[in-house]
């Protein structure tokens, strides 16, 4: 029995050592690429500084007058969102047709639209690559939705406090105004389906035939490469191969903004993420087609 315990302990020690070796080798490979990545980011930031005047003027963009006359209704099904078709950007795309859209984002208490709640909604109307109108409001969720572990974790990230929600409307109350704001313009978001799940359950309708949808998360997968996971004989397991060409570690908004040198306006808040997503969308367009006379 003692021998078995010693063998088990030895095996566990070997597995731990191997795991530590794998982690060390992965870290070393990532560090090898860091200097080049930082040089790339510095170059992108230099480009970004030339555009900052447009962002500095963002505070002067008109704010949409939000009504709170929406009526509470039965929860709407959102299974149709899985079937949405997201438009792509190609070399044949007309940049003039890509420059007008509504970018939308929410902050929520968690990831499940059936259990969690919206805390903040923002949308920005863009016409001919210029911010022209802003929809922004905090949302008061049911009190019990703020008492969950996921809510506390989410609010520690986005910095939203219960005090900031006092006097804010319920989500269903602002849906008619949001519907009016969006109209039939193309919708843009980063992981757009996530935001639409919450909004459509509350009554937002995006099923009109004219609607087009763009998702910068999906577009990133078409335009930028992540490191591939491959079997590494040296470490005896699968790991990202940082020796082969890749662009970004993942497709998170933070990572993509960093890659393109976009200074975050107000990370993890709905309005700031809308601005950043619009900027990222423009960068993706520039990867494929030439834009002239763009304002942001």
PDB file of C-alpha atoms in Angstrom:
ATOM      1  CA  UNK A   1       0.000   0.000   0.000  1.00  0.00           C
ATOM      2  CA  UNK A   2       2.834   2.363   0.859  1.00  0.00           C
ATOM      3  CA  UNK A   3       4.459   1.630  -2.439  1.00  0.00           C
ATOM      4  CA  UNK A   4       1.241   2.500  -4.273  1.00  0.00           C
ATOM      5  CA  UNK A   5       0.992   5.792  -2.397  1.00  0.00           C
ATOM      6  CA  UNK A   6       4.590   6.640  -3.219  1.00  0.00           C
ATOM      7  CA  UNK A   7       4.012   5.830  -6.888  1.00  0.00           C
ATOM      8  CA  UNK A   8       0.858   7.958  -6.920  1.00  0.00           C
ATOM      9  CA  UNK A   9       2.666  10.869  -5.282  1.00  0.00           C
ATOM     10  CA  UNK A  10       5.537  10.505  -7.734  1.00  0.00           C
ATOM     11  CA  UNK A  11       3.120  10.500 -10.673  1.00  0.00           C
ATOM     12  CA  UNK A  12       1.359  13.584  -9.378  1.00  0.00           C
ATOM     13  CA  UNK A  13       4.697  15.342  -8.936  1.00  0.00           C
ATOM     14  CA  UNK A  14       5.705  14.443 -12.483  1.00  0.00           C
ATOM     15  CA  UNK A  15       2.397  15.685 -13.888  1.00  0.00           C
ATOM     16  CA  UNK A  16       2.724  18.943 -11.959  1.00  0.00           C
ATOM     17  CA  UNK A  17       6.294  19.410 -13.175  1.00  0.00           C
ATOM     18  CA  UNK A  18       5.187  18.745 -16.749  1.00  0.00           C
ATOM     19  CA  UNK A  19       2.335  21.238 -16.451  1.00  0.00           C
ATOM     20  CA  UNK A  20       4.722  23.852 -15.086  1.00  0.00           C
ATOM     21  CA  UNK A  21       7.116  23.128 -17.933  1.00  0.00           C
ATOM     22  CA  UNK A  22       4.326  23.567 -20.492  1.00  0.00           C
ATOM     23  CA  UNK A  23       3.261  26.857 -18.909  1.00  0.00           C
ATOM     24  CA  UNK A  24       6.839  28.113 -18.869  1.00  0.00           C
ATOM     25  CA  UNK A  25       7.425  27.217 -22.512  1.00  0.00           C
ATOM     26  CA  UNK A  26       4.155  28.837 -23.601  1.00  0.00           C
ATOM     27  CA  UNK A  27       5.046  31.987 -21.655  1.00  0.00           C
ATOM     28  CA  UNK A  28       8.497  32.056 -23.228  1.00  0.00           C
ATOM     29  CA  UNK A  29       7.051  31.810 -26.724  1.00  0.00           C
ATOM     30  CA  UNK A  30       4.591  34.603 -26.023  1.00  0.00           C
ATOM     31  CA  UNK A  31       7.374  36.785 -24.647  1.00  0.00           C
ATOM     32  CA  UNK A  32       9.361  36.205 -27.829  1.00  0.00           C
ATOM     33  CA  UNK A  33       6.630  37.923 -29.841  1.00  0.00           C
ATOM     34  CA  UNK A  34       5.973  40.769 -27.421  1.00  0.00           C
ATOM     35  CA  UNK A  35       8.561  43.207 -28.776  1.00  0.00           C
ATOM     36  CA  UNK A  36       7.198  42.936 -32.316  1.00  0.00           C
ATOM     37  CA  UNK A  37       3.628  43.280 -31.085  1.00  0.00           C
ATOM     38  CA  UNK A  38       4.478  46.402 -29.102  1.00  0.00           C
ATOM     39  CA  UNK A  39       6.170  47.935 -32.137  1.00  0.00           C
ATOM     40  CA  UNK A  40       3.051  47.209 -34.155  1.00  0.00           C
ATOM     41  CA  UNK A  41       0.831  48.776 -31.498  1.00  0.00           C
ATOM     42  CA  UNK A  42       3.044  51.886 -31.369  1.00  0.00           C
ATOM     43  CA  UNK A  43       2.683  52.301 -35.119  1.00  0.00           C
ATOM     44  CA  UNK A  44      -1.081  51.941 -34.898  1.00  0.00           C
ATOM     45  CA  UNK A  45      -1.251  54.475 -32.069  1.00  0.00           C
ATOM     46  CA  UNK A  46       0.580  56.977 -34.239  1.00  0.00           C
ATOM     47  CA  UNK A  47      -2.170  56.552 -36.843  1.00  0.00           C
ATOM     48  CA  UNK A  48      -4.830  56.813 -34.149  1.00  0.00           C
ATOM     49  CA  UNK A  49      -3.470  60.134 -32.874  1.00  0.00           C
ATOM     50  CA  UNK A  50      -4.279  61.624 -36.256  1.00  0.00           C
ATOM     51  CA  UNK A  51      -7.956  60.762 -35.708  1.00  0.00           C
ATOM     52  CA  UNK A  52      -8.364  61.912 -32.138  1.00  0.00           C
ATOM     53  CA  UNK A  53      -9.941  65.201 -33.139  1.00  0.00           C
ATOM     54  CA  UNK A  54     -13.041  63.289 -34.185  1.00  0.00           C
ATOM     55  CA  UNK A  55     -13.315  61.565 -30.814  1.00  0.00           C
ATOM     56  CA  UNK A  56     -12.663  64.796 -28.931  1.00  0.00           C
ATOM     57  CA  UNK A  57     -15.736  66.206 -30.635  1.00  0.00           C
ATOM     58  CA  UNK A  58     -17.887  63.266 -29.517  1.00  0.00           C
ATOM     59  CA  UNK A  59     -19.264  65.148 -26.502  1.00  0.00           C
ATOM     60  CA  UNK A  60     -20.921  67.627 -28.856  1.00  0.00           C
ATOM     61  CA  UNK A  61     -22.926  64.933 -30.666  1.00  0.00           C
ATOM     62  CA  UNK A  62     -26.681  65.424 -30.005  1.00  0.00           C
ATOM     63  CA  UNK A  63     -28.375  63.161 -27.449  1.00  0.00           C
ATOM     64  CA  UNK A  64     -31.593  61.465 -28.472  1.00  0.00           C
ATOM     65  CA  UNK A  65     -34.566  62.310 -26.248  1.00  0.00           C
ATOM     66  CA  UNK A  66     -35.531  58.953 -24.744  1.00  0.00           C
ATOM     67  CA  UNK A  67     -39.157  58.339 -23.879  1.00  0.00           C
ATOM     68  CA  UNK A  68     -40.128  55.972 -21.083  1.00  0.00           C
ATOM     69  CA  UNK A  69     -43.659  55.164 -22.231  1.00  0.00           C
ATOM     70  CA  UNK A  70     -43.001  51.541 -23.177  1.00  0.00           C
ATOM     71  CA  UNK A  71     -45.397  48.951 -21.795  1.00  0.00           C
ATOM     72  CA  UNK A  72     -44.317  45.715 -20.164  1.00  0.00           C
ATOM     73  CA  UNK A  73     -45.057  42.760 -22.404  1.00  0.00           C
ATOM     74  CA  UNK A  74     -44.708  39.013 -22.502  1.00  0.00           C
ATOM     75  CA  UNK A  75     -41.132  37.803 -22.904  1.00  0.00           C
ATOM     76  CA  UNK A  76     -40.317  37.510 -26.602  1.00  0.00           C
ATOM     77  CA  UNK A  77     -38.579  34.402 -28.032  1.00  0.00           C
ATOM     78  CA  UNK A  78     -35.047  35.019 -29.296  1.00  0.00           C
ATOM     79  CA  UNK A  79     -34.173  31.693 -30.909  1.00  0.00           C
ATOM     80  CA  UNK A  80     -34.303  33.417 -34.306  1.00  0.00           C
ATOM     81  CA  UNK A  81     -31.081  35.268 -33.440  1.00  0.00           C
ATOM     82  CA  UNK A  82     -29.134  32.066 -34.074  1.00  0.00           C
ATOM     83  CA  UNK A  83     -30.249  32.285 -37.688  1.00  0.00           C
ATOM     84  CA  UNK A  84     -29.137  35.870 -38.340  1.00  0.00           C
ATOM     85  CA  UNK A  85     -26.844  36.375 -41.306  1.00  0.00           C
ATOM     86  CA  UNK A  86     -23.934  38.718 -40.663  1.00  0.00           C
ATOM     87  CA  UNK A  87     -22.639  40.791 -43.557  1.00  0.00           C
ATOM     88  CA  UNK A  88     -18.982  40.578 -44.566  1.00  0.00           C
ATOM     89  CA  UNK A  89     -16.523  43.154 -45.849  1.00  0.00           C
ATOM     90  CA  UNK A  90     -14.729  42.299 -49.077  1.00  0.00           C
ATOM     91  CA  UNK A  91     -12.572  44.101 -51.617  1.00  0.00           C
ATOM     92  CA  UNK A  92     -15.740  44.585 -53.683  1.00  0.00           C
ATOM     93  CA  UNK A  93     -17.641  46.261 -50.847  1.00  0.00           C
ATOM     94  CA  UNK A  94     -18.806  49.816 -51.468  1.00  0.00           C
ATOM     95  CA  UNK A  95     -17.349  51.930 -48.608  1.00  0.00           C
ATOM     96  CA  UNK A  96     -20.149  54.464 -49.045  1.00  0.00           C
ATOM     97  CA  UNK A  97     -22.708  51.790 -48.128  1.00  0.00           C
ATOM     98  CA  UNK A  98     -20.739  50.670 -45.075  1.00  0.00           C
ATOM     99  CA  UNK A  99     -20.472  54.096 -43.465  1.00  0.00           C
ATOM    100  CA  UNK A 100     -24.023  54.412 -42.106  1.00  0.00           C
ATOM    101  CA  UNK A 101     -25.233  52.201 -39.248  1.00  0.00           C
ATOM    102  CA  UNK A 102     -26.260  52.067 -35.606  1.00  0.00           C
ATOM    103  CA  UNK A 103     -23.727  50.590 -33.198  1.00  0.00           C
ATOM    104  CA  UNK A 104     -25.224  49.161 -30.022  1.00  0.00           C
ATOM    105  CA  UNK A 105     -23.981  47.811 -26.692  1.00  0.00           C
ATOM    106  CA  UNK A 106     -25.323  46.859 -23.270  1.00  0.00           C
ATOM    107  CA  UNK A 107     -23.907  46.288 -19.819  1.00  0.00           C
ATOM    108  CA  UNK A 108     -25.573  43.463 -17.927  1.00  0.00           C
ATOM    109  CA  UNK A 109     -25.466  41.657 -14.591  1.00  0.00           C
ATOM    110  CA  UNK A 110     -24.332  38.436 -16.250  1.00  0.00           C
ATOM    111  CA  UNK A 111     -24.215  36.343 -19.396  1.00  0.00           C
ATOM    112  CA  UNK A 112     -27.624  34.616 -19.319  1.00  0.00           C
ATOM    113  CA  UNK A 113     -30.499  36.622 -20.782  1.00  0.00           C
ATOM    114  CA  UNK A 114     -32.961  34.348 -18.994  1.00  0.00           C
ATOM    115  CA  UNK A 115     -31.514  35.017 -15.517  1.00  0.00           C
ATOM    116  CA  UNK A 116     -29.559  38.279 -15.704  1.00  0.00           C
ATOM    117  CA  UNK A 117     -30.591  41.867 -16.374  1.00  0.00           C
ATOM    118  CA  UNK A 118     -29.523  44.936 -18.349  1.00  0.00           C
ATOM    119  CA  UNK A 119     -27.889  47.804 -16.457  1.00  0.00           C
ATOM    120  CA  UNK A 120     -27.068  50.174 -19.313  1.00  0.00           C
ATOM    121  CA  UNK A 121     -27.997  50.617 -22.971  1.00  0.00           C
ATOM    122  CA  UNK A 122     -26.143  52.721 -25.517  1.00  0.00           C
ATOM    123  CA  UNK A 123     -26.428  53.173 -29.250  1.00  0.00           C
ATOM    124  CA  UNK A 124     -24.775  55.617 -31.637  1.00  0.00           C
ATOM    125  CA  UNK A 125     -26.133  56.531 -35.043  1.00  0.00           C
ATOM    126  CA  UNK A 126     -23.429  56.892 -37.670  1.00  0.00           C
ATOM    127  CA  UNK A 127     -24.012  58.432 -41.097  1.00  0.00           C
ATOM    128  CA  UNK A 128     -21.265  58.675 -43.702  1.00  0.00           C
ATOM    129  CA  UNK A 129     -18.684  57.738 -41.079  1.00  0.00           C
ATOM    130  CA  UNK A 130     -19.748  60.520 -38.727  1.00  0.00           C
ATOM    131  CA  UNK A 131     -21.343  60.231 -35.264  1.00  0.00           C
ATOM    132  CA  UNK A 132     -24.669  62.056 -35.560  1.00  0.00           C
ATOM    133  CA  UNK A 133     -26.888  60.971 -32.648  1.00  0.00           C
ATOM    134  CA  UNK A 134     -26.476  59.216 -29.292  1.00  0.00           C
ATOM    135  CA  UNK A 135     -28.919  57.033 -27.348  1.00  0.00           C
ATOM    136  CA  UNK A 136     -27.764  56.358 -23.783  1.00  0.00           C
ATOM    137  CA  UNK A 137     -29.494  55.442 -20.540  1.00  0.00           C
ATOM    138  CA  UNK A 138     -28.942  53.529 -17.355  1.00  0.00           C
ATOM    139  CA  UNK A 139     -31.527  50.825 -16.598  1.00  0.00           C
ATOM    140  CA  UNK A 140     -33.113  49.866 -13.279  1.00  0.00           C
ATOM    141  CA  UNK A 141     -33.346  46.063 -13.090  1.00  0.00           C
ATOM    142  CA  UNK A 142     -35.504  44.077 -10.675  1.00  0.00           C
ATOM    143  CA  UNK A 143     -33.826  44.422  -7.221  1.00  0.00           C
ATOM    144  CA  UNK A 144     -33.141  40.691  -6.892  1.00  0.00           C
ATOM    145  CA  UNK A 145     -31.092  40.794 -10.100  1.00  0.00           C
ATOM    146  CA  UNK A 146     -28.505  42.943  -8.307  1.00  0.00           C
ATOM    147  CA  UNK A 147     -28.051  40.478  -5.460  1.00  0.00           C
ATOM    148  CA  UNK A 148     -26.480  37.614  -7.402  1.00  0.00           C
ATOM    149  CA  UNK A 149     -22.822  36.649  -7.487  1.00  0.00           C
ATOM    150  CA  UNK A 150     -22.707  37.261 -11.241  1.00  0.00           C
ATOM    151  CA  UNK A 151     -24.123  40.772 -10.758  1.00  0.00           C
ATOM    152  CA  UNK A 152     -21.518  41.645  -8.149  1.00  0.00           C
ATOM    153  CA  UNK A 153     -18.754  40.317 -10.392  1.00  0.00           C
ATOM    154  CA  UNK A 154     -20.035  42.154 -13.475  1.00  0.00           C
ATOM    155  CA  UNK A 155     -20.432  45.444 -11.617  1.00  0.00           C
ATOM    156  CA  UNK A 156     -16.928  45.170 -10.207  1.00  0.00           C
ATOM    157  CA  UNK A 157     -15.708  45.132 -13.819  1.00  0.00           C
ATOM    158  CA  UNK A 158     -17.896  47.834 -15.362  1.00  0.00           C
ATOM    159  CA  UNK A 159     -17.901  50.083 -12.299  1.00  0.00           C
ATOM    160  CA  UNK A 160     -21.668  50.522 -12.279  1.00  0.00           C
ATOM    161  CA  UNK A 161     -23.109  50.959  -8.778  1.00  0.00           C
ATOM    162  CA  UNK A 162     -26.697  50.666  -7.495  1.00  0.00           C
ATOM    163  CA  UNK A 163     -26.660  54.413  -6.828  1.00  0.00           C
ATOM    164  CA  UNK A 164     -26.046  55.081 -10.544  1.00  0.00           C
ATOM    165  CA  UNK A 165     -29.253  53.186 -11.357  1.00  0.00           C
ATOM    166  CA  UNK A 166     -31.555  55.107  -9.022  1.00  0.00           C
ATOM    167  CA  UNK A 167     -34.379  56.782 -10.930  1.00  0.00           C
ATOM    168  CA  UNK A 168     -33.445  55.071 -14.211  1.00  0.00           C
ATOM    169  CA  UNK A 169     -36.230  53.511 -16.314  1.00  0.00           C
ATOM    170  CA  UNK A 170     -36.919  49.808 -16.625  1.00  0.00           C
ATOM    171  CA  UNK A 171     -35.715  48.181 -19.827  1.00  0.00           C
ATOM    172  CA  UNK A 172     -39.199  47.684 -21.312  1.00  0.00           C
ATOM    173  CA  UNK A 173     -39.945  51.397 -20.852  1.00  0.00           C
ATOM    174  CA  UNK A 174     -37.240  52.534 -23.290  1.00  0.00           C
ATOM    175  CA  UNK A 175     -37.712  49.852 -25.978  1.00  0.00           C
ATOM    176  CA  UNK A 176     -40.085  51.946 -28.181  1.00  0.00           C
ATOM    177  CA  UNK A 177     -37.590  54.829 -28.172  1.00  0.00           C
ATOM    178  CA  UNK A 178     -34.731  52.481 -29.012  1.00  0.00           C
ATOM    179  CA  UNK A 179     -36.837  50.988 -31.810  1.00  0.00           C
ATOM    180  CA  UNK A 180     -37.402  54.469 -33.212  1.00  0.00           C
ATOM    181  CA  UNK A 181     -33.711  55.341 -32.896  1.00  0.00           C
ATOM    182  CA  UNK A 182     -32.583  52.240 -34.798  1.00  0.00           C
ATOM    183  CA  UNK A 183     -35.235  52.375 -37.527  1.00  0.00           C
ATOM    184  CA  UNK A 184     -34.193  50.107 -40.372  1.00  0.00           C
ATOM    185  CA  UNK A 185     -30.513  51.044 -40.297  1.00  0.00           C
ATOM    186  CA  UNK A 186     -27.825  48.323 -40.258  1.00  0.00           C
ATOM    187  CA  UNK A 187     -26.883  47.179 -36.752  1.00  0.00           C
ATOM    188  CA  UNK A 188     -23.288  46.847 -35.564  1.00  0.00           C
ATOM    189  CA  UNK A 189     -21.991  45.312 -32.344  1.00  0.00           C
ATOM    190  CA  UNK A 190     -19.175  43.291 -30.856  1.00  0.00           C
ATOM    191  CA  UNK A 191     -20.715  39.881 -30.202  1.00  0.00           C
ATOM    192  CA  UNK A 192     -23.963  41.501 -31.303  1.00  0.00           C
ATOM    193  CA  UNK A 193     -26.130  38.457 -30.614  1.00  0.00           C
ATOM    194  CA  UNK A 194     -25.406  38.782 -26.894  1.00  0.00           C
ATOM    195  CA  UNK A 195     -26.853  42.309 -26.698  1.00  0.00           C
ATOM    196  CA  UNK A 196     -29.805  41.504 -28.940  1.00  0.00           C
ATOM    197  CA  UNK A 197     -30.802  38.550 -26.745  1.00  0.00           C
ATOM    198  CA  UNK A 198     -31.508  40.887 -23.836  1.00  0.00           C
ATOM    199  CA  UNK A 199     -33.108  43.639 -25.923  1.00  0.00           C
ATOM    200  CA  UNK A 200     -35.285  41.421 -28.114  1.00  0.00           C
ATOM    201  CA  UNK A 201     -36.606  39.501 -25.089  1.00  0.00           C
ATOM    202  CA  UNK A 202     -37.848  42.880 -23.857  1.00  0.00           C
ATOM    203  CA  UNK A 203     -39.613  43.598 -27.150  1.00  0.00           C
ATOM    204  CA  UNK A 204     -37.091  45.114 -29.581  1.00  0.00           C
ATOM    205  CA  UNK A 205     -37.891  44.002 -33.147  1.00  0.00           C
ATOM    206  CA  UNK A 206     -34.982  43.520 -35.569  1.00  0.00           C
ATOM    207  CA  UNK A 207     -36.766  41.210 -37.982  1.00  0.00           C
ATOM    208  CA  UNK A 208     -37.594  43.754 -40.693  1.00  0.00           C
ATOM    209  CA  UNK A 209     -36.266  42.613 -44.086  1.00  0.00           C
ATOM    210  CA  UNK A 210     -34.130  45.757 -44.519  1.00  0.00           C
ATOM    211  CA  UNK A 211     -31.980  45.087 -41.467  1.00  0.00           C
ATOM    212  CA  UNK A 212     -28.349  44.195 -42.032  1.00  0.00           C
ATOM    213  CA  UNK A 213     -26.092  42.995 -39.235  1.00  0.00           C
ATOM    214  CA  UNK A 214     -22.372  43.464 -38.708  1.00  0.00           C
ATOM    215  CA  UNK A 215     -20.435  41.880 -35.846  1.00  0.00           C
ATOM    216  CA  UNK A 216     -16.826  42.931 -35.251  1.00  0.00           C
ATOM    217  CA  UNK A 217     -16.190  39.702 -33.338  1.00  0.00           C
ATOM    218  CA  UNK A 218     -17.174  37.653 -36.394  1.00  0.00           C
ATOM    219  CA  UNK A 219     -15.375  40.019 -38.772  1.00  0.00           C
ATOM    220  CA  UNK A 220     -12.189  39.658 -36.718  1.00  0.00           C
ATOM    221  CA  UNK A 221     -12.262  35.932 -37.382  1.00  0.00           C
ATOM    222  CA  UNK A 222     -12.395  36.620 -41.127  1.00  0.00           C
ATOM    223  CA  UNK A 223      -9.660  39.270 -41.159  1.00  0.00           C
ATOM    224  CA  UNK A 224      -7.186  38.445 -38.368  1.00  0.00           C
ATOM    225  CA  UNK A 225      -5.471  35.186 -37.410  1.00  0.00           C
ATOM    226  CA  UNK A 226      -5.191  33.731 -33.915  1.00  0.00           C
ATOM    227  CA  UNK A 227      -2.330  31.341 -33.014  1.00  0.00           C
ATOM    228  CA  UNK A 228      -3.242  27.756 -33.836  1.00  0.00           C
ATOM    229  CA  UNK A 229      -3.275  25.087 -31.155  1.00  0.00           C
ATOM    230  CA  UNK A 230      -1.022  22.247 -32.251  1.00  0.00           C
ATOM    231  CA  UNK A 231       0.461  19.157 -30.678  1.00  0.00           C
ATOM    232  CA  UNK A 232       3.953  19.901 -29.389  1.00  0.00           C
ATOM    233  CA  UNK A 233       6.133  16.826 -29.002  1.00  0.00           C
ATOM    234  CA  UNK A 234       8.574  18.735 -26.815  1.00  0.00           C
ATOM    235  CA  UNK A 235       5.993  19.427 -24.143  1.00  0.00           C
ATOM    236  CA  UNK A 236       3.830  16.385 -24.877  1.00  0.00           C
ATOM    237  CA  UNK A 237       0.559  18.229 -25.304  1.00  0.00           C
ATOM    238  CA  UNK A 238      -1.412  20.836 -27.219  1.00  0.00           C
ATOM    239  CA  UNK A 239      -0.484  24.504 -26.959  1.00  0.00           C
ATOM    240  CA  UNK A 240      -0.748  27.684 -29.041  1.00  0.00           C
ATOM    241  CA  UNK A 241       2.008  27.774 -31.647  1.00  0.00           C
ATOM    242  CA  UNK A 242       3.473  31.251 -31.297  1.00  0.00           C
ATOM    243  CA  UNK A 243       6.262  30.449 -33.758  1.00  0.00           C
ATOM    244  CA  UNK A 244       3.845  30.559 -36.690  1.00  0.00           C
ATOM    245  CA  UNK A 245       2.443  33.800 -38.025  1.00  0.00           C
ATOM    246  CA  UNK A 246      -0.584  35.183 -36.209  1.00  0.00           C
ATOM    247  CA  UNK A 247      -2.159  38.583 -35.574  1.00  0.00           C
ATOM    248  CA  UNK A 248      -3.932  38.534 -32.207  1.00  0.00           C
ATOM    249  CA  UNK A 249      -4.200  36.280 -29.164  1.00  0.00           C
ATOM    250  CA  UNK A 250      -8.018  36.395 -29.189  1.00  0.00           C
ATOM    251  CA  UNK A 251     -10.937  38.407 -30.578  1.00  0.00           C
ATOM    252  CA  UNK A 252     -11.901  40.301 -27.420  1.00  0.00           C
ATOM    253  CA  UNK A 253     -12.683  43.986 -27.962  1.00  0.00           C
ATOM    254  CA  UNK A 254      -9.772  44.992 -25.723  1.00  0.00           C
ATOM    255  CA  UNK A 255      -7.322  42.853 -27.710  1.00  0.00           C
ATOM    256  CA  UNK A 256      -8.542  44.106 -31.083  1.00  0.00           C
ATOM    257  CA  UNK A 257      -8.454  47.758 -30.025  1.00  0.00           C
ATOM    258  CA  UNK A 258      -4.931  47.242 -28.749  1.00  0.00           C
ATOM    259  CA  UNK A 259      -3.902  45.682 -32.063  1.00  0.00           C
ATOM    260  CA  UNK A 260      -5.204  48.646 -34.052  1.00  0.00           C
ATOM    261  CA  UNK A 261      -3.904  51.226 -31.597  1.00  0.00           C
ATOM    262  CA  UNK A 262      -7.382  52.386 -30.570  1.00  0.00           C
ATOM    263  CA  UNK A 263      -7.312  54.132 -27.198  1.00  0.00           C
ATOM    264  CA  UNK A 264     -10.334  52.878 -25.285  1.00  0.00           C
ATOM    265  CA  UNK A 265     -12.824  55.650 -24.607  1.00  0.00           C
ATOM    266  CA  UNK A 266     -14.406  54.108 -21.510  1.00  0.00           C
ATOM    267  CA  UNK A 267     -13.792  50.364 -21.410  1.00  0.00           C
ATOM    268  CA  UNK A 268     -16.578  48.079 -20.152  1.00  0.00           C
ATOM    269  CA  UNK A 269     -19.215  50.804 -20.314  1.00  0.00           C
ATOM    270  CA  UNK A 270     -21.885  50.693 -22.979  1.00  0.00           C
ATOM    271  CA  UNK A 271     -21.294  54.103 -24.561  1.00  0.00           C
ATOM    272  CA  UNK A 272     -17.515  53.782 -24.611  1.00  0.00           C
ATOM    273  CA  UNK A 273     -17.703  50.298 -26.099  1.00  0.00           C
ATOM    274  CA  UNK A 274     -20.002  51.637 -28.834  1.00  0.00           C
ATOM    275  CA  UNK A 275     -17.401  54.224 -29.811  1.00  0.00           C
ATOM    276  CA  UNK A 276     -14.613  51.633 -29.738  1.00  0.00           C
ATOM    277  CA  UNK A 277     -16.629  49.146 -31.793  1.00  0.00           C
ATOM    278  CA  UNK A 278     -17.363  51.802 -34.425  1.00  0.00           C
ATOM    279  CA  UNK A 279     -13.651  52.653 -34.590  1.00  0.00           C
ATOM    280  CA  UNK A 280     -12.784  48.974 -34.918  1.00  0.00           C
ATOM    281  CA  UNK A 281     -15.342  48.547 -37.684  1.00  0.00           C
ATOM    282  CA  UNK A 282     -13.725  51.368 -39.605  1.00  0.00           C
ATOM    283  CA  UNK A 283     -10.326  49.687 -39.217  1.00  0.00           C
ATOM    284  CA  UNK A 284     -11.756  46.477 -40.654  1.00  0.00           C
ATOM    285  CA  UNK A 285     -13.210  48.394 -43.592  1.00  0.00           C
ATOM    286  CA  UNK A 286      -9.824  50.002 -44.204  1.00  0.00           C
ATOM    287  CA  UNK A 287      -8.271  46.548 -44.356  1.00  0.00           C
ATOM    288  CA  UNK A 288     -10.388  45.824 -47.428  1.00  0.00           C
ATOM    289  CA  UNK A 289     -11.321  49.078 -49.158  1.00  0.00           C
ATOM    290  CA  UNK A 290     -10.211  52.706 -49.272  1.00  0.00           C
ATOM    291  CA  UNK A 291     -12.252  55.263 -47.343  1.00  0.00           C
ATOM    292  CA  UNK A 292     -12.123  58.925 -48.275  1.00  0.00           C
ATOM    293  CA  UNK A 293     -13.437  61.808 -46.252  1.00  0.00           C
ATOM    294  CA  UNK A 294     -14.167  59.707 -43.148  1.00  0.00           C
ATOM    295  CA  UNK A 295     -14.766  61.691 -39.953  1.00  0.00           C
ATOM    296  CA  UNK A 296     -13.902  59.168 -37.251  1.00  0.00           C
TER     297      UNK A 296
END
